[in-house]
PDB file of C-alpha atoms in Angstrom:
ATOM      1  CA  MET A   1       0.000   0.004   0.004  1.00  0.00           C
ATOM      2  CA  ASN A   2       1.272   3.457  -0.836  1.00  0.00           C
ATOM      3  CA  VAL A   3       0.011   6.671   0.696  1.00  0.00           C
ATOM      4  CA  SER A   4       0.634   9.728  -1.516  1.00  0.00           C
ATOM      5  CA  ALA A   5      -0.885  12.844  -2.951  1.00  0.00           C
ATOM      6  CA  PRO A   6      -0.899  14.054  -5.748  1.00  0.00           C
ATOM      7  CA  PRO A   7      -0.972  11.037  -8.030  1.00  0.00           C
ATOM      8  CA  ASN A   8       2.505  11.409  -9.641  1.00  0.00           C
ATOM      9  CA  THR A   9       4.660  11.817  -6.564  1.00  0.00           C
ATOM     10  CA  HIS A  10       8.037  10.099  -6.458  1.00  0.00           C
ATOM     11  CA  ASP A  11       6.817   7.703  -3.781  1.00  0.00           C
ATOM     12  CA  ARG A  12       3.774   6.600  -5.796  1.00  0.00           C
ATOM     13  CA  VAL A  13       5.746   6.122  -9.005  1.00  0.00           C
ATOM     14  CA  ALA A  14       8.442   4.155  -7.171  1.00  0.00           C
ATOM     15  CA  SER A  15       5.818   2.090  -5.343  1.00  0.00           C
ATOM     16  CA  LEU A  16       4.156   1.064  -8.573  1.00  0.00           C
ATOM     17  CA  ALA A  17       7.497   0.248 -10.224  1.00  0.00           C
ATOM     18  CA  SER A  18       8.478  -1.877  -7.194  1.00  0.00           C
ATOM     19  CA  ALA A  19       5.160  -3.699  -7.268  1.00  0.00           C
ATOM     20  CA  ARG A  20       5.657  -4.491 -10.961  1.00  0.00           C
ATOM     21  CA  ALA A  21       9.243  -5.642 -10.391  1.00  0.00           C
ATOM     22  CA  LEU A  22       8.092  -7.927  -7.588  1.00  0.00           C
ATOM     23  CA  ASN A  23       5.218  -9.261  -9.693  1.00  0.00           C
ATOM     24  CA  TYR A  24       2.575  -7.724  -7.512  1.00  0.00           C
ATOM     25  CA  GLY A  25       0.950  -6.133 -10.493  1.00  0.00           C
ATOM     26  CA  GLY A  26      -1.735  -3.562  -9.929  1.00  0.00           C
ATOM     27  CA  ALA A  27      -4.998  -3.416  -8.006  1.00  0.00           C
ATOM     28  CA  PRO A  28      -6.186  -5.122  -5.938  1.00  0.00           C
ATOM     29  CA  SER A  29      -2.795  -6.499  -4.800  1.00  0.00           C
ATOM     30  CA  HIS A  30      -1.252  -3.023  -4.887  1.00  0.00           C
ATOM     31  CA  ARG A  31      -3.468  -0.397  -3.323  1.00  0.00           C
ATOM     32  CA  GLY A  32      -3.001   3.280  -2.885  1.00  0.00           C
ATOM     33  CA  ILE A  33      -4.635   5.799  -0.588  1.00  0.00           C
ATOM     34  CA  ARG A  34      -5.122   9.029  -2.429  1.00  0.00           C
ATOM     35  CA  GLY A  35      -6.112  12.356  -1.093  1.00  0.00           C
ATOM     36  CA  ARG A  36      -4.904  14.969   1.328  1.00  0.00           C
ATOM     37  CA  CYS A  37      -4.050  13.736   4.763  1.00  0.00           C
ATOM     38  CA  GLN A  38      -4.325  17.101   6.527  1.00  0.00           C
ATOM     39  CA  GLU A  39      -7.222  17.502   8.877  1.00  0.00           C
ATOM     40  CA  GLY A  40      -9.973  19.845   7.777  1.00  0.00           C
ATOM     41  CA  GLN A  41      -8.899  19.858   4.127  1.00  0.00           C
ATOM     42  CA  GLY A  42     -11.028  17.125   2.629  1.00  0.00           C
ATOM     43  CA  GLY A  43      -8.577  14.298   3.285  1.00  0.00           C
ATOM     44  CA  PRO A  44      -9.487  10.786   4.374  1.00  0.00           C
ATOM     45  CA  GLU A  45     -11.136  10.475   7.754  1.00  0.00           C
ATOM     46  CA  VAL A  46      -8.624   9.373  10.352  1.00  0.00           C
ATOM     47  CA  HIS A  47      -9.750   7.405  13.381  1.00  0.00           C
ATOM     48  CA  ARG A  48      -7.408   7.993  16.309  1.00  0.00           C
ATOM     49  CA  PRO A  49      -8.283   5.672  19.164  1.00  0.00           C
ATOM     50  CA  GLN A  50      -6.298   6.337  22.331  1.00  0.00           C
ATOM     51  CA  ILE A  51      -3.682   8.462  20.575  1.00  0.00           C
ATOM     52  CA  PRO A  52      -3.424  11.962  22.061  1.00  0.00           C
ATOM     53  CA  ARG A  53      -3.372  14.648  19.373  1.00  0.00           C
ATOM     54  CA  GLU A  54      -0.058  16.080  20.635  1.00  0.00           C
ATOM     55  CA  ASP A  55       1.633  12.682  20.329  1.00  0.00           C
ATOM     56  CA  MET A  56       1.026  12.311  16.606  1.00  0.00           C
ATOM     57  CA  GLY A  57       3.146  13.888  13.904  1.00  0.00           C
ATOM     58  CA  GLY A  58       2.026  14.285  10.287  1.00  0.00           C
ATOM     59  CA  PHE A  59       4.008  11.248   9.246  1.00  0.00           C
ATOM     60  CA  GLU A  60       2.238   9.185  11.878  1.00  0.00           C
ATOM     61  CA  ILE A  61      -1.145  10.096  10.407  1.00  0.00           C
ATOM     62  CA  VAL A  62      -0.008   8.434   7.189  1.00  0.00           C
ATOM     63  CA  LEU A  63       1.004   5.311   9.091  1.00  0.00           C
ATOM     64  CA  LEU A  64      -2.345   5.375  10.847  1.00  0.00           C
ATOM     65  CA  LEU A  65      -4.126   5.413   7.501  1.00  0.00           C
ATOM     66  CA  VAL A  66      -2.124   2.380   6.406  1.00  0.00           C
ATOM     67  CA  VAL A  67      -2.672   0.295   9.545  1.00  0.00           C
ATOM     68  CA  GLN A  68      -6.383   1.103   9.487  1.00  0.00           C
ATOM     69  CA  ARG A  69      -6.849   0.068   5.895  1.00  0.00           C
ATOM     70  CA  CYS A  70      -4.333  -2.677   5.024  1.00  0.00           C
ATOM     71  CA  GLU A  71      -5.775  -6.132   4.822  1.00  0.00           C
ATOM     72  CA  GLY A  72      -2.813  -8.159   6.110  1.00  0.00           C
ATOM     73  CA  ASP A  73      -1.533  -8.423   9.629  1.00  0.00           C
ATOM     74  CA  THR A  74       1.990  -7.144   8.876  1.00  0.00           C
ATOM     75  CA  VAL A  75       3.002  -3.635   7.796  1.00  0.00           C
ATOM     76  CA  VAL A  76       6.542  -3.209   6.445  1.00  0.00           C
ATOM     77  CA  CYS A  77       7.607   0.431   6.517  1.00  0.00           C
ATOM     78  CA  GLY A  78      10.663   2.451   5.617  1.00  0.00           C
ATOM     79  CA  GLN A  79      11.186   3.983   9.022  1.00  0.00           C
ATOM     80  CA  GLY A  80      14.852   4.746   9.595  1.00  0.00           C
ATOM     81  CA  SER A  81      15.895   5.143   5.964  1.00  0.00           C
ATOM     82  CA  ASP A  82      16.202   8.928   6.113  1.00  0.00           C
ATOM     83  CA  GLU A  83      17.960   8.830   9.465  1.00  0.00           C
ATOM     84  CA  LEU A  84      20.424   6.144   8.379  1.00  0.00           C
ATOM     85  CA  PHE A  85      21.187   7.430   4.908  1.00  0.00           C
ATOM     86  CA  TYR A  86      21.130  11.171   5.716  1.00  0.00           C
ATOM     87  CA  GLY A  87      17.978  11.841   3.721  1.00  0.00           C
ATOM     88  CA  TYR A  88      16.886  14.915   5.675  1.00  0.00           C
ATOM     89  CA  HIS A  89      18.077  18.412   4.709  1.00  0.00           C
ATOM     90  CA  LYS A  90      19.060  19.042   8.358  1.00  0.00           C
ATOM     91  CA  PHE A  91      22.007  16.700   7.918  1.00  0.00           C
ATOM     92  CA  ARG A  92      23.476  18.940   5.249  1.00  0.00           C
ATOM     93  CA  VAL A  93      23.101  22.161   7.208  1.00  0.00           C
ATOM     94  CA  ARG A  94      23.171  21.628  10.954  1.00  0.00           C
ATOM     95  CA  GLU A  95      23.544  18.098  12.330  1.00  0.00           C
ATOM     96  CA  PRO A  96      27.059  16.604  12.411  1.00  0.00           C
ATOM     97  CA  ASP A  97      25.808  13.008  12.285  1.00  0.00           C
ATOM     98  CA  ASN A  98      22.659  10.912  12.517  1.00  0.00           C
ATOM     99  CA  ARG A  99      23.013   9.678  16.101  1.00  0.00           C
ATOM    100  CA  ASP A 100      20.469  12.016  17.717  1.00  0.00           C
ATOM    101  CA  SER A 101      17.917  11.409  14.974  1.00  0.00           C
ATOM    102  CA  LEU A 102      18.280   7.623  15.254  1.00  0.00           C
ATOM    103  CA  ARG A 103      18.054   7.781  19.027  1.00  0.00           C
ATOM    104  CA  LYS A 104      14.871   9.864  18.888  1.00  0.00           C
ATOM    105  CA  LEU A 105      13.350   7.514  16.312  1.00  0.00           C
ATOM    106  CA  GLN A 106      14.107   4.411  18.354  1.00  0.00           C
ATOM    107  CA  ASP A 107      13.336   5.855  21.799  1.00  0.00           C
ATOM    108  CA  SER A 108      10.146   7.863  21.180  1.00  0.00           C
ATOM    109  CA  VAL A 109       8.764   7.702  17.622  1.00  0.00           C
ATOM    110  CA  LEU A 110       8.973   3.948  16.964  1.00  0.00           C
ATOM    111  CA  PRO A 111       7.368   2.841  20.255  1.00  0.00           C
ATOM    112  CA  ARG A 112       4.359   5.087  19.486  1.00  0.00           C
ATOM    113  CA  GLU A 113       4.105   3.649  15.957  1.00  0.00           C
ATOM    114  CA  VAL A 114       4.364   0.041  17.182  1.00  0.00           C
ATOM    115  CA  LYS A 115       1.600   0.789  19.711  1.00  0.00           C
ATOM    116  CA  MET A 116      -0.544   2.336  16.993  1.00  0.00           C
ATOM    117  CA  ALA A 117      -0.131  -0.660  14.695  1.00  0.00           C
ATOM    118  CA  ARG A 118      -0.955  -3.093  17.524  1.00  0.00           C
ATOM    119  CA  MET A 119      -4.180  -1.223  18.206  1.00  0.00           C
ATOM    120  CA  PHE A 120      -5.277  -2.359  14.756  1.00  0.00           C
ATOM    121  CA  GLY A 121      -3.886  -5.891  15.154  1.00  0.00           C
ATOM    122  CA  LYS A 122      -0.877  -5.231  12.950  1.00  0.00           C
ATOM    123  CA  GLU A 123       2.788  -6.006  13.380  1.00  0.00           C
ATOM    124  CA  LEU A 124       5.094  -3.201  12.289  1.00  0.00           C
ATOM    125  CA  VAL A 125       8.266  -4.394  10.567  1.00  0.00           C
ATOM    126  CA  THR A 126      11.143  -1.915  10.091  1.00  0.00           C
ATOM    127  CA  PRO A 127      13.865  -3.528   7.906  1.00  0.00           C
ATOM    128  CA  TYR A 128      16.041  -0.410   7.835  1.00  0.00           C
ATOM    129  CA  LEU A 129      16.328  -0.611  11.611  1.00  0.00           C
ATOM    130  CA  ASN A 130      17.639  -4.187  11.557  1.00  0.00           C
ATOM    131  CA  THR A 131      20.844  -4.219  13.619  1.00  0.00           C
ATOM    132  CA  GLU A 132      23.005  -5.347  10.685  1.00  0.00           C
ATOM    133  CA  VAL A 133      21.558  -2.724   8.329  1.00  0.00           C
ATOM    134  CA  VAL A 134      22.167   0.003  10.910  1.00  0.00           C
ATOM    135  CA  GLU A 135      25.765  -1.156  11.442  1.00  0.00           C
ATOM    136  CA  ILE A 136      26.483  -1.234   7.685  1.00  0.00           C
ATOM    137  CA  ALA A 137      24.905   2.194   7.097  1.00  0.00           C
ATOM    138  CA  ASN A 138      26.785   3.701  10.036  1.00  0.00           C
ATOM    139  CA  SER A 139      30.058   2.304   8.753  1.00  0.00           C
ATOM    140  CA  ILE A 140      29.790   4.529   5.684  1.00  0.00           C
ATOM    141  CA  PRO A 141      31.050   8.091   6.263  1.00  0.00           C
ATOM    142  CA  LYS A 142      28.485  10.882   6.268  1.00  0.00           C
ATOM    143  CA  TRP A 143      30.115  12.669   3.261  1.00  0.00           C
ATOM    144  CA  ILE A 144      29.599   9.532   1.111  1.00  0.00           C
ATOM    145  CA  HIS A 145      25.926   9.428   2.036  1.00  0.00           C
ATOM    146  CA  LEU A 146      25.481  13.090   1.237  1.00  0.00           C
ATOM    147  CA  TYR A 147      27.783  13.806  -1.683  1.00  0.00           C
ATOM    148  CA  ALA A 148      28.966  10.624  -3.417  1.00  0.00           C
ATOM    149  CA  GLY A 149      25.585   9.573  -4.746  1.00  0.00           C
TER     150      GLY A 149
END
């Protein structure tokens, strides 16, 4: 499942290409959630059981949409990829490394997301946060992540 708006975002295009490469084809085996995800702007209705408003960032609303609507019992997500591979602009301009971002993700963000997934009977799988993947990514110098393609 891919959550994106508008229809030709990089994530949606990459998701469809990945589904084709993995022989998942199109609908119904590859579903998308289209629309705006901001409250009060005509986006999909988001049900937030037991999740205080202040504890949910915009990215967690997207995850909530997925765990509410996916049919399986496992959700594989890309959490950690931007932190590990220096995908955020802040790494270019102000943060010397990714340690604080990874710590925040693992200590506060991920536990909330796991709890959210469990409320809908889903297991959240985060392959980028696998210990071996983290070790390999962290063995590569920051400048290579940022400037060597």
